[in-house]
CSV table of C-alpha atoms in Angstrom, one decimal:
chain,number,residue,atom,x,y,z
A,1,MET,CA,-16.2,12.5,-19.2
A,2,THR,CA,-13.5,12.5,-22.0
A,3,THR,CA,-11.1,15.2,-23.2
A,4,THR,CA,-12.2,16.9,-26.4
A,5,ALA,CA,-9.7,16.7,-29.2
A,6,PHE,CA,-8.5,19.8,-31.2
A,7,SER,CA,-9.6,22.3,-28.6
A,8,GLY,CA,-6.2,23.2,-27.4
A,9,SER,CA,-4.5,21.9,-24.3
A,10,PRO,CA,-6.8,22.0,-21.3
A,11,PRO,CA,-5.4,23.0,-17.9
A,12,ALA,CA,-3.5,20.3,-16.3
A,13,ASN,CA,-5.6,20.3,-13.1
A,14,ARG,CA,-8.8,19.9,-15.3
A,15,VAL,CA,-7.3,16.9,-17.1
A,16,ARG,CA,-6.3,15.3,-13.8
A,17,GLN,CA,-9.8,15.9,-12.3
A,18,GLU,CA,-11.4,14.4,-15.4
A,19,LEU,CA,-9.2,11.3,-15.2
A,20,ASP,CA,-9.7,11.0,-11.4
A,21,ALA,CA,-13.5,11.3,-11.8
A,22,THR,CA,-13.7,8.6,-14.5
A,23,LEU,CA,-11.6,6.2,-12.4
A,24,LYS,CA,-13.8,6.9,-9.4
A,25,LEU,CA,-16.9,6.3,-11.5
A,26,GLN,CA,-15.6,3.0,-12.9
A,27,ARG,CA,-14.3,1.9,-9.5
A,28,ALA,CA,-17.7,2.5,-8.0
A,29,ALA,CA,-19.4,0.6,-10.8
A,30,TYR,CA,-17.0,-2.3,-10.3
A,31,LEU,CA,-17.6,-2.5,-6.6
A,32,ALA,CA,-21.4,-2.4,-7.1
A,33,HIS,CA,-21.2,-5.3,-9.6
A,34,PRO,CA,-17.8,-7.0,-9.3
A,35,ILE,CA,-18.5,-10.2,-11.1
A,36,PRO,CA,-20.3,-9.8,-14.5
A,37,SER,CA,-22.0,-13.0,-15.7
A,38,LEU,CA,-21.0,-14.9,-18.8
A,39,ASP,CA,-23.9,-13.4,-20.7
A,40,GLU,CA,-23.0,-9.9,-19.7
A,41,ARG,CA,-19.4,-10.4,-20.8
A,42,ARG,CA,-20.5,-11.8,-24.1
A,43,ALA,CA,-22.8,-8.9,-24.6
A,44,ASP,CA,-19.9,-6.5,-24.1
A,45,LEU,CA,-17.8,-8.4,-26.6
A,46,ARG,CA,-20.5,-8.3,-29.2
A,47,LYS,CA,-20.9,-4.5,-28.6
A,48,LEU,CA,-17.2,-4.1,-29.3
A,49,GLN,CA,-17.5,-6.1,-32.5
A,50,ALA,CA,-20.7,-4.2,-33.5
A,51,PHE,CA,-18.9,-0.9,-33.0
A,52,LEU,CA,-16.1,-1.9,-35.4
A,53,ARG,CA,-18.4,-3.3,-38.0
A,54,GLU,CA,-20.9,-0.4,-37.9
A,55,ASN,CA,-18.2,2.3,-37.9
A,56,LYS,CA,-15.8,0.7,-40.3
A,57,ALA,CA,-15.7,3.6,-42.8
A,58,GLY,CA,-15.3,6.2,-40.1
A,59,LEU,CA,-12.5,4.4,-38.4
A,60,VAL,CA,-10.6,3.9,-41.7
A,61,ALA,CA,-11.1,7.6,-42.6
A,62,ALA,CA,-9.9,8.8,-39.2
A,63,ILE,CA,-6.7,6.7,-39.3
A,64,ASN,CA,-6.0,7.8,-42.8
A,65,ALA,CA,-6.3,11.4,-41.7
A,66,ASP,CA,-3.9,10.9,-38.8
A,67,TYR,CA,-1.3,9.3,-41.2
A,68,ARG,CA,-1.9,11.8,-44.0
A,69,HIS,CA,-2.2,8.6,-46.1
A,70,ARG,CA,-2.7,5.1,-44.8
A,71,SER,CA,-3.7,2.3,-47.1
A,72,GLN,CA,-7.3,1.4,-46.4
A,73,HIS,CA,-6.6,-2.3,-47.1
A,74,GLU,CA,-3.8,-2.3,-44.5
A,75,THR,CA,-6.2,-0.7,-42.0
A,76,LEU,CA,-8.8,-3.4,-42.7
A,77,PHE,CA,-6.3,-6.2,-42.7
A,78,THR,CA,-4.2,-5.3,-39.7
A,79,GLU,CA,-6.7,-3.5,-37.5
A,80,LEU,CA,-10.3,-4.2,-38.0
A,81,PHE,CA,-10.2,-7.8,-39.1
A,82,PRO,CA,-7.9,-9.0,-36.2
A,83,ALA,CA,-10.1,-7.4,-33.6
A,84,ILE,CA,-13.4,-8.6,-35.1
A,85,ASP,CA,-12.0,-12.1,-35.4
A,86,ALA,CA,-10.6,-12.1,-31.9
A,87,VAL,CA,-14.1,-11.4,-30.6
A,88,ASN,CA,-15.3,-14.6,-32.3
A,89,HIS,CA,-12.5,-16.6,-30.8
A,90,THR,CA,-13.1,-15.2,-27.4
A,91,LEU,CA,-16.8,-15.9,-27.5
A,92,LYS,CA,-16.1,-19.5,-28.4
A,93,HIS,CA,-13.8,-20.1,-25.5
A,94,LEU,CA,-14.9,-17.7,-22.7
A,95,LYS,CA,-17.2,-20.1,-20.9
A,96,GLN,CA,-14.3,-22.5,-20.5
A,97,TRP,CA,-11.8,-19.8,-19.5
A,98,MET,CA,-14.2,-18.6,-16.7
A,99,LYS,CA,-14.6,-22.0,-15.1
A,100,PRO,CA,-12.9,-22.5,-11.7
A,101,GLN,CA,-9.8,-24.8,-12.1
A,102,LYS,CA,-9.5,-27.8,-9.8
A,103,ARG,CA,-6.2,-28.1,-8.1
A,104,GLY,CA,-4.7,-31.0,-6.1
A,105,ILE,CA,-4.8,-31.3,-2.3
A,106,ASP,CA,-2.3,-32.6,0.2
A,107,LEU,CA,-4.2,-35.7,1.4
A,108,ARG,CA,-2.0,-36.4,4.4
A,109,ASN,CA,-3.1,-33.2,6.1
A,110,PHE,CA,-6.2,-32.1,4.3
A,111,LEU,CA,-8.2,-35.2,3.5
A,112,GLY,CA,-11.6,-34.1,2.3
A,113,ALA,CA,-10.6,-30.5,1.5
A,114,ARG,CA,-10.7,-28.9,-1.9
A,115,ASN,CA,-8.5,-26.4,-3.9
A,116,ARG,CA,-9.8,-24.2,-6.6
A,117,VAL,CA,-8.3,-21.3,-8.7
A,118,ILE,CA,-11.2,-18.9,-9.5
A,119,PRO,CA,-10.7,-16.3,-12.3
A,120,GLN,CA,-12.1,-13.0,-11.1
A,121,PRO,CA,-12.1,-9.4,-12.5
A,122,LEU,CA,-9.3,-7.1,-11.3
A,123,GLY,CA,-11.5,-4.0,-11.5
A,124,VAL,CA,-10.4,-1.0,-13.7
A,125,VAL,CA,-7.7,-1.5,-16.3
A,126,GLY,CA,-5.8,1.4,-18.0
A,127,CYS,CA,-4.4,1.2,-21.6
A,128,LEU,CA,-1.9,3.5,-23.1
A,129,VAL,CA,-2.1,3.0,-26.9
A,130,PRO,CA,0.4,3.9,-29.6
A,131,TRP,CA,-0.3,5.4,-33.0
A,132,ASN,CA,0.9,2.8,-35.3
A,133,PHE,CA,-2.1,0.3,-34.9
A,134,PRO,CA,-4.4,2.3,-32.7
A,135,ILE,CA,-7.5,0.2,-33.3
A,136,ASN,CA,-5.7,-3.1,-33.0
A,137,LEU,CA,-3.8,-2.1,-29.9
A,138,SER,CA,-6.8,-0.7,-28.1
A,139,PHE,CA,-9.6,-3.0,-29.1
A,140,ILE,CA,-7.8,-6.4,-28.9
A,141,PRO,CA,-6.7,-5.6,-25.3
A,142,LEU,CA,-10.3,-4.5,-24.6
A,143,ILE,CA,-11.6,-7.9,-25.8
A,144,TYR,CA,-9.6,-9.6,-23.0
A,145,ILE,CA,-10.2,-6.9,-20.5
A,146,PHE,CA,-14.0,-7.2,-20.9
A,147,ALA,CA,-13.8,-11.0,-21.2
A,148,ALA,CA,-12.2,-11.0,-17.8
A,149,GLY,CA,-15.0,-8.8,-16.5
A,150,ASN,CA,-13.2,-5.5,-16.0
A,151,ARG,CA,-13.8,-1.9,-16.9
A,152,ALA,CA,-11.4,0.2,-18.9
A,153,MET,CA,-9.9,3.6,-19.5
A,154,VAL,CA,-8.0,4.1,-22.8
A,155,LYS,CA,-5.5,6.9,-23.6
A,156,MET,CA,-4.8,7.4,-27.3
A,157,SER,CA,-1.6,8.8,-28.9
A,158,GLU,CA,-0.9,12.4,-29.7
A,159,ASN,CA,-0.6,11.2,-33.3
A,160,SER,CA,-4.1,9.7,-33.3
A,161,ARG,CA,-6.1,12.9,-32.8
A,162,HIS,CA,-8.7,12.3,-35.5
A,163,LEU,CA,-9.2,8.7,-34.3
A,164,ALA,CA,-9.4,9.8,-30.7
A,165,GLN,CA,-12.1,12.4,-31.5
A,166,PHE,CA,-14.0,9.7,-33.4
A,167,LEU,CA,-13.9,7.3,-30.5
A,168,ILE,CA,-14.7,9.9,-28.0
A,169,ASP,CA,-17.8,10.9,-30.0
A,170,LYS,CA,-19.0,7.4,-30.9
A,171,ILE,CA,-18.2,5.0,-28.1
A,172,PRO,CA,-20.8,6.5,-25.6
A,173,ALA,CA,-23.6,5.1,-27.9
A,174,TYR,CA,-22.2,1.6,-27.2
A,175,PHE,CA,-20.8,1.8,-23.7
A,176,PRO,CA,-21.4,4.1,-20.7
A,177,PRO,CA,-18.4,5.9,-19.2
A,178,ASP,CA,-18.5,3.7,-16.1
A,179,LYS,CA,-17.6,0.8,-18.4
A,180,LEU,CA,-15.3,2.3,-21.1
A,181,ALA,CA,-13.8,5.8,-21.6
A,182,PHE,CA,-11.4,7.1,-24.2
A,183,PHE,CA,-9.0,10.0,-23.7
A,184,ASP,CA,-7.1,12.1,-26.2
A,185,GLU,CA,-3.5,13.2,-25.7
A,186,THR,CA,-3.7,17.0,-25.4
A,187,GLY,CA,-0.4,17.4,-23.5
A,188,GLY,CA,0.7,15.7,-20.4
A,189,VAL,CA,-2.3,13.4,-20.3
A,190,GLY,CA,-0.2,10.2,-20.6
A,191,ILE,CA,1.9,11.1,-17.6
A,192,LYS,CA,-1.1,11.8,-15.4
A,193,PHE,CA,-2.8,8.6,-16.8
A,194,SER,CA,0.1,6.4,-15.8
A,195,GLN,CA,0.0,7.8,-12.3
A,196,LEU,CA,-3.6,6.7,-11.7
A,197,LYS,CA,-4.2,3.8,-9.3
A,198,PHE,CA,-5.4,1.3,-11.8
A,199,ASP,CA,-5.8,-2.4,-11.0
A,200,HIS,CA,-3.6,-3.2,-14.1
A,201,LEU,CA,-1.9,-1.0,-16.7
A,202,LEU,CA,-1.1,-2.0,-20.2
A,203,PHE,CA,1.4,0.1,-22.2
A,204,THR,CA,2.5,-0.4,-25.8
A,205,GLY,CA,5.3,1.8,-27.1
A,206,SER,CA,8.9,2.5,-26.8
A,207,GLY,CA,11.3,1.2,-24.2
A,208,GLN,CA,12.2,4.7,-23.0
A,209,THR,CA,8.6,5.6,-22.4
A,210,GLY,CA,7.9,2.1,-21.0
A,211,ARG,CA,10.4,2.7,-18.2
A,212,ALA,CA,8.7,6.0,-17.3
A,213,VAL,CA,5.3,4.3,-17.2
A,214,MET,CA,6.6,1.4,-15.1
A,215,ALA,CA,8.2,3.9,-12.6
A,216,ALA,CA,4.9,5.8,-12.3
A,217,ALA,CA,2.9,2.7,-11.9
A,218,ALA,CA,5.3,1.4,-9.2
A,219,GLN,CA,4.3,4.3,-7.0
A,220,ASN,CA,0.8,2.7,-6.8
A,221,LEU,CA,2.1,-0.9,-6.8
A,222,CYS,CA,0.1,-1.2,-10.0
A,223,PRO,CA,1.0,-4.3,-12.0
A,224,VAL,CA,2.0,-3.5,-15.6
A,225,THR,CA,2.1,-5.3,-19.0
A,226,LEU,CA,4.7,-3.6,-21.2
A,227,GLU,CA,4.7,-4.3,-24.9
A,228,LEU,CA,7.8,-2.6,-26.2
A,229,GLY,CA,9.9,-3.1,-29.4
A,230,GLY,CA,13.5,-3.6,-30.5
A,231,LYS,CA,15.5,-4.7,-33.4
A,232,SER,CA,13.7,-7.9,-34.4
A,233,PRO,CA,16.0,-9.9,-36.8
A,234,ALA,CA,15.3,-12.3,-39.6
A,235,ILE,CA,17.8,-15.1,-40.3
A,236,LEU,CA,17.8,-16.5,-43.8
A,237,CYS,CA,19.5,-19.9,-43.6
A,238,ASP,CA,21.4,-21.4,-46.5
A,239,ASP,CA,18.8,-24.1,-47.4
A,240,TYR,CA,15.9,-21.7,-47.7
A,241,PRO,CA,14.9,-20.3,-51.2
A,242,VAL,CA,16.0,-16.7,-51.5
A,243,VAL,CA,13.1,-15.5,-53.6
A,244,GLN,CA,10.4,-17.0,-51.3
A,245,ALA,CA,12.1,-15.4,-48.3
A,246,ALA,CA,12.3,-12.0,-50.0
A,247,GLU,CA,8.6,-12.3,-51.0
A,248,ARG,CA,7.5,-12.9,-47.4
A,249,LEU,CA,10.0,-10.6,-45.6
A,250,LEU,CA,9.3,-7.6,-47.9
A,251,PHE,CA,5.5,-7.9,-47.4
A,252,VAL,CA,6.0,-7.7,-43.7
A,253,LYS,CA,8.7,-5.0,-43.9
A,254,LEU,CA,6.7,-2.7,-46.1
A,255,LEU,CA,3.3,-3.3,-44.4
A,256,ASN,CA,2.4,0.1,-42.8
A,257,ALA,CA,5.6,1.4,-44.3
A,258,GLY,CA,7.6,-0.6,-41.7
A,259,GLN,CA,6.0,1.1,-38.8
A,260,ILE,CA,5.3,-2.1,-36.8
A,261,CYS,CA,7.0,-3.0,-33.5
A,262,THR,CA,7.2,-6.7,-34.6
A,263,THR,CA,8.3,-6.1,-38.2
A,264,VAL,CA,11.7,-7.4,-39.4
A,265,ASP,CA,14.2,-4.8,-38.5
A,266,HIS,CA,17.1,-6.3,-40.4
A,267,VAL,CA,18.0,-9.6,-42.1
A,268,TYR,CA,21.0,-11.9,-42.0
A,269,VAL,CA,21.8,-13.5,-45.3
A,270,PRO,CA,24.4,-16.2,-46.1
A,271,GLN,CA,27.6,-15.0,-47.7
A,272,GLY,CA,27.3,-14.8,-51.4
A,273,LYS,CA,23.5,-14.7,-51.5
A,274,THR,CA,23.1,-10.9,-51.1
A,275,PRO,CA,23.0,-10.2,-54.9
A,276,ALA,CA,20.2,-12.7,-55.4
A,277,PHE,CA,18.3,-11.3,-52.4
A,278,VAL,CA,18.6,-7.7,-53.7
A,279,ALA,CA,17.6,-8.7,-57.2
A,280,ALA,CA,14.5,-10.5,-55.9
A,281,ALA,CA,13.6,-7.6,-53.7
A,282,LYS,CA,13.8,-5.1,-56.6
A,283,ALA,CA,11.5,-7.2,-58.7
A,284,ILE,CA,9.0,-7.9,-55.9
A,285,VAL,CA,8.7,-4.4,-54.6
A,286,ALA,CA,8.4,-2.7,-58.0
A,287,LYS,CA,5.4,-4.9,-58.7
A,288,ARG,CA,3.7,-4.3,-55.4
A,289,TYR,CA,4.3,-0.5,-55.3
A,290,PRO,CA,5.0,0.8,-58.8
A,291,GLN,CA,5.6,4.3,-57.6
A,292,LEU,CA,5.9,6.3,-54.4
A,293,ALA,CA,2.4,7.7,-54.7
A,294,SER,CA,0.8,4.3,-54.8
A,295,PRO,CA,-2.4,4.2,-52.7
A,296,ASP,CA,-1.3,0.9,-51.3
A,297,TYR,CA,1.8,2.4,-49.8
A,298,THR,CA,1.4,4.1,-46.4
A,299,ALA,CA,3.0,7.4,-45.3
A,300,ILE,CA,5.3,8.0,-42.3
A,301,ILE,CA,3.2,9.1,-39.3
A,302,ASP,CA,4.7,12.6,-38.8
A,303,ASP,CA,7.5,15.0,-39.8
A,304,LYS,CA,9.7,14.0,-36.8
A,305,ALA,CA,9.7,10.4,-37.8
A,306,PHE,CA,10.2,11.3,-41.5
A,307,GLN,CA,13.2,13.4,-40.7
A,308,ARG,CA,14.7,10.7,-38.5
A,309,LEU,CA,14.4,8.1,-41.2
A,310,THR,CA,15.8,10.2,-44.1
A,311,GLN,CA,18.6,11.4,-41.9
A,312,ALA,CA,19.4,7.8,-41.0
A,313,LEU,CA,19.7,6.9,-44.7
A,314,ASP,CA,21.9,9.9,-45.4
A,315,GLU,CA,24.1,9.1,-42.4
A,316,ALA,CA,24.5,5.4,-43.5
A,317,GLU,CA,25.4,6.5,-47.0
A,318,ALA,CA,27.9,9.0,-45.8
A,319,GLY,CA,29.5,6.3,-43.7
A,320,GLY,CA,30.1,4.0,-46.7
A,321,ALA,CA,26.8,2.1,-46.9
A,322,THR,CA,25.2,1.2,-50.3
A,323,LEU,CA,21.6,2.3,-50.5
A,324,VAL,CA,19.5,0.2,-52.9
A,325,GLN,CA,16.2,2.0,-53.7
A,326,LEU,CA,13.5,-0.6,-54.5
A,327,ILE,CA,11.1,1.5,-56.6
A,328,PRO,CA,11.8,4.1,-59.3
A,329,GLY,CA,11.4,7.8,-58.8
A,330,PRO,CA,12.3,10.1,-55.9
A,331,LYS,CA,13.9,8.6,-52.7
A,332,TRP,CA,11.3,10.3,-50.6
A,333,ASP,CA,8.7,13.1,-50.6
A,334,ALA,CA,8.3,15.5,-47.7
A,335,VAL,CA,4.9,16.7,-48.6
A,336,SER,CA,3.3,13.2,-48.6
A,337,ARG,CA,5.7,11.9,-46.0
A,338,LYS,CA,6.5,8.8,-48.1
A,339,ILE,CA,9.9,7.2,-48.2
A,340,ALA,CA,10.8,4.8,-51.0
A,341,PRO,CA,11.6,1.3,-49.7
A,342,HIS,CA,15.3,0.7,-49.4
A,343,ILE,CA,17.8,-2.1,-48.8
A,344,VAL,CA,21.0,-1.0,-47.1
A,345,LEU,CA,24.2,-2.9,-47.5
A,346,ASN,CA,27.3,-2.5,-45.3
A,347,ALA,CA,25.6,-0.1,-42.9
A,348,PRO,CA,28.2,1.2,-40.4
A,349,ALA,CA,28.0,-0.6,-37.0
A,350,ASP,CA,27.6,2.7,-35.2
A,351,SER,CA,24.9,4.2,-37.5
A,352,GLN,CA,21.3,4.8,-36.4
A,353,LEU,CA,20.2,1.9,-38.7
A,354,CYS,CA,22.3,-0.5,-36.7
A,355,THR,CA,21.9,0.9,-33.2
A,356,ARG,CA,18.2,1.8,-32.9
A,357,GLU,CA,14.9,0.3,-34.0
A,358,ILE,CA,14.3,1.5,-37.6
A,359,PHE,CA,10.5,1.6,-37.6
A,360,GLY,CA,10.3,2.5,-41.3
A,361,PRO,CA,10.7,1.0,-44.8
A,362,ILE,CA,14.4,0.4,-44.6
A,363,LEU,CA,15.9,-3.1,-44.5
A,364,PRO,CA,19.6,-3.5,-43.7
A,365,VAL,CA,21.1,-6.8,-45.1
A,366,ILE,CA,24.0,-8.3,-43.1
A,367,GLU,CA,26.0,-11.2,-44.6
A,368,TYR,CA,27.3,-14.0,-42.4
A,369,ARG,CA,29.6,-16.9,-43.0
A,370,THR,CA,28.4,-19.3,-40.3
A,371,LEU,CA,25.2,-19.4,-38.3
A,372,GLU,CA,27.1,-18.7,-35.2
A,373,GLU,CA,27.7,-15.1,-36.3
A,374,PRO,CA,24.0,-14.0,-36.2
A,375,ILE,CA,23.4,-16.0,-33.1
A,376,GLN,CA,26.3,-14.2,-31.3
A,377,ALA,CA,25.4,-10.8,-32.7
A,378,ILE,CA,21.7,-11.0,-31.6
A,379,ASN,CA,22.6,-12.4,-28.1
A,380,GLN,CA,25.0,-9.5,-27.5
A,381,GLY,CA,22.1,-7.0,-27.8
A,382,PRO,CA,18.8,-6.5,-26.0
A,383,ARG,CA,16.4,-9.4,-26.4
A,384,PRO,CA,14.2,-8.6,-29.4
A,385,LEU,CA,10.4,-8.7,-29.5
A,386,ALA,CA,10.4,-11.2,-32.4
A,387,LEU,CA,12.7,-13.6,-34.2
A,388,TYR,CA,12.2,-14.7,-37.8
A,389,PRO,CA,14.3,-17.8,-38.8
A,390,PHE,CA,14.0,-19.1,-42.4
A,391,SER,CA,14.9,-22.8,-42.9
A,392,HIS,CA,13.3,-26.1,-43.8
A,393,ASP,CA,15.8,-27.9,-41.6
A,394,LYS,CA,14.2,-28.8,-38.2
A,395,THR,CA,17.5,-29.1,-36.4
A,396,THR,CA,18.6,-25.7,-37.5
A,397,ILE,CA,15.3,-24.1,-36.5
A,398,GLN,CA,15.5,-25.8,-33.1
A,399,GLN,CA,19.1,-24.6,-32.6
A,400,LEU,CA,17.9,-21.0,-33.2
A,401,LEU,CA,14.9,-21.4,-30.9
A,402,ASP,CA,17.2,-22.8,-28.2
A,403,ARG,CA,20.0,-20.3,-28.5
A,404,VAL,CA,18.3,-17.0,-29.4
A,405,MET,CA,15.7,-15.7,-26.9
A,406,SER,CA,12.9,-13.4,-28.1
A,407,GLY,CA,9.4,-12.4,-27.3
A,408,GLY,CA,7.8,-14.5,-30.1
A,409,VAL,CA,8.8,-16.4,-33.2
A,410,SER,CA,7.4,-16.8,-36.7
A,411,VAL,CA,9.3,-19.6,-38.6
A,412,ASN,CA,9.6,-19.1,-42.3
A,413,ASP,CA,7.6,-15.9,-42.2
A,414,GLY,CA,7.5,-12.7,-40.3
A,415,LEU,CA,5.0,-11.0,-38.0
A,416,PHE,CA,2.2,-13.6,-38.2
A,417,HIS,CA,2.7,-15.2,-34.8
A,418,VAL,CA,1.1,-11.9,-33.5
A,419,GLY,CA,-2.1,-12.7,-35.5
A,420,GLN,CA,-2.7,-16.1,-33.9
A,421,HIS,CA,-5.6,-15.8,-31.4
A,422,ASP,CA,-4.5,-18.8,-29.4
A,423,LEU,CA,-0.9,-17.7,-29.0
A,424,PRO,CA,0.1,-15.2,-26.3
A,425,PHE,CA,1.8,-12.0,-27.4
A,426,GLY,CA,4.5,-10.3,-25.4
A,427,GLY,CA,8.2,-9.4,-25.1
A,428,VAL,CA,11.0,-10.5,-22.9
A,429,GLY,CA,13.7,-8.3,-21.2
A,430,ASP,CA,14.0,-5.0,-23.0
A,431,SER,CA,11.2,-5.9,-25.4
A,432,GLY,CA,8.6,-6.0,-22.7
A,433,MET,CA,7.0,-8.1,-20.0
A,434,GLY,CA,3.7,-9.9,-19.6
A,435,HIS,CA,1.4,-11.4,-22.3
A,436,TYR,CA,-2.1,-10.9,-23.7
A,437,HIS,CA,-4.1,-12.4,-26.6
A,438,GLY,CA,-6.0,-15.6,-26.2
A,439,GLN,CA,-6.4,-17.3,-22.9
A,440,GLU,CA,-3.2,-15.6,-21.6
A,441,GLY,CA,-5.0,-12.3,-22.2
A,442,PHE,CA,-7.9,-13.4,-20.1
A,443,ILE,CA,-5.5,-14.5,-17.4
A,444,THR,CA,-3.5,-11.3,-17.5
A,445,PHE,CA,-6.6,-9.2,-16.8
A,446,SER,CA,-7.9,-11.6,-14.2
A,447,LYS,CA,-7.0,-12.3,-10.6
A,448,MET,CA,-6.4,-16.1,-10.7
A,449,ARG,CA,-7.6,-16.4,-7.1
A,450,PRO,CA,-6.6,-19.4,-5.1
A,451,VAL,CA,-9.3,-20.7,-2.8
A,452,PHE,CA,-8.9,-23.5,-0.2
A,453,TYR,CA,-12.1,-25.2,1.1
A,454,GLN,CA,-11.5,-26.9,4.4
A,455,ALA,CA,-13.3,-30.2,5.1
A,456,ARG,CA,-15.8,-30.7,7.9
A,457,TRP,CA,-13.2,-32.6,9.8
A,458,SER,CA,-9.6,-31.3,9.8
A,459,ALA,CA,-6.5,-33.4,10.7
A,460,VAL,CA,-4.7,-30.1,11.4
A,461,LYS,CA,-6.3,-30.0,14.8
A,462,PHE,CA,-3.8,-32.7,15.9
A,463,LEU,CA,-1.2,-30.0,15.6
A,464,TRP,CA,-2.9,-27.5,17.8
A,465,PRO,CA,-0.9,-26.5,20.9
A,466,PRO,CA,-0.1,-27.5,23.5
A,467,TYR,CA,2.1,-29.8,21.6
A,468,GLY,CA,2.4,-33.4,23.0
A,469,LYS,CA,4.0,-36.7,22.1
A,470,PHE,CA,1.5,-37.3,19.3
A,471,ALA,CA,2.4,-34.0,17.6
A,472,THR,CA,6.1,-34.8,17.9
A,473,LYS,CA,5.6,-38.3,16.3
A,474,TYR,CA,3.2,-36.9,13.6
A,475,LEU,CA,5.7,-34.2,12.6
A,476,ASN,CA,8.5,-36.7,12.6
A,477,PHE,CA,6.4,-38.9,10.3
A,478,LEU,CA,5.7,-35.9,8.0
A,479,THR,CA,9.3,-34.8,7.7
A,480,LYS,CA,11.1,-38.1,7.6
């Protein structure tokens, strides 16, 4: 039922037929069995986990091939471990999540009646997955989609061709196509996919594409969860140790060579502390990645992204910025598609590095005199997907939480709020809408269905027409 990778672009009508057929198959399976039991859902979750464990080497190799080089340790740490561990968390809590919730009743009119909110499956959920963390961003949503009792169709990125082929080949041994189907991007598949009448659609990617996906889904009144991106800032406050901040920020910034939607995009540093931050960064990065060819350092995903990043560095330097290369040797290598980590000082305000999400191993440093400056600068732009304040002062942290809105926050570190299974993940404004992860993921992919159970005897009958004096007195009592 799934598109075969590397076979050239199939005719558009065949792709549409294939997508329609799979959706029809899954819809029929849902209608035939709309409410999977707790045991059935747990079995699906264990199969997801078994697939990841039993195919670990193949998944790592496929992602490495798509990147040209991707650190195997980063794949294990950022993709397989979070998904495997999220299954354990979900198995532990699923029984409680599935329980109907008791809600209060208006005793004056409905004495003896009951209210419940019952979580029920939506049906068929579509997922559009980006290339940067293709296992994490497909399997973690699948955990909550299956926990909620749904079926799923997943469309992989055009930059994940090896992985897509691997999933298309291997997943049928674990799940039938009426439960889970993967699709490769062979040209125009994403557009057709987003036009399908799903019961919910999850998209992770750029804001520009997210707007197109939302517009397509709107034609079917299909609800969407959009996980987008943006320029997520870090704010180093005056009281926080510079070296410790640099150690943490640069680990996050150079993980996956900066190709993370929730990585730190740029950092605000107190006036006068930039030299100390730069010196710390040089020492830290040189130890972690002694040379550009280090096997621990990941390549840029494709030539287009490589050219965009190298041109952005050249543009900033031509505009008067200072480029600080953090490891010795060449600035970049087009063959391996690796770019040396850089700090950029005094980047022009209108440069690419300051106006668009960087998504690479480049960290602009911006000095500030008072905390009000980064607050105002961030609030003047689109709301970021994440905020990373560094301070041991609780009042300062609370001030930043109160005054700067973002999708999520990691205090005194970067990125790791995303790895907490019991925290929701999602953006706000331009950085997205909706949440998943944890119980919020279960709720997102469920219909939280309100149900009213009337009592054997109903006081509402006193308000049946024809209305008389009693009805008038009763309503006057209710509304006084």
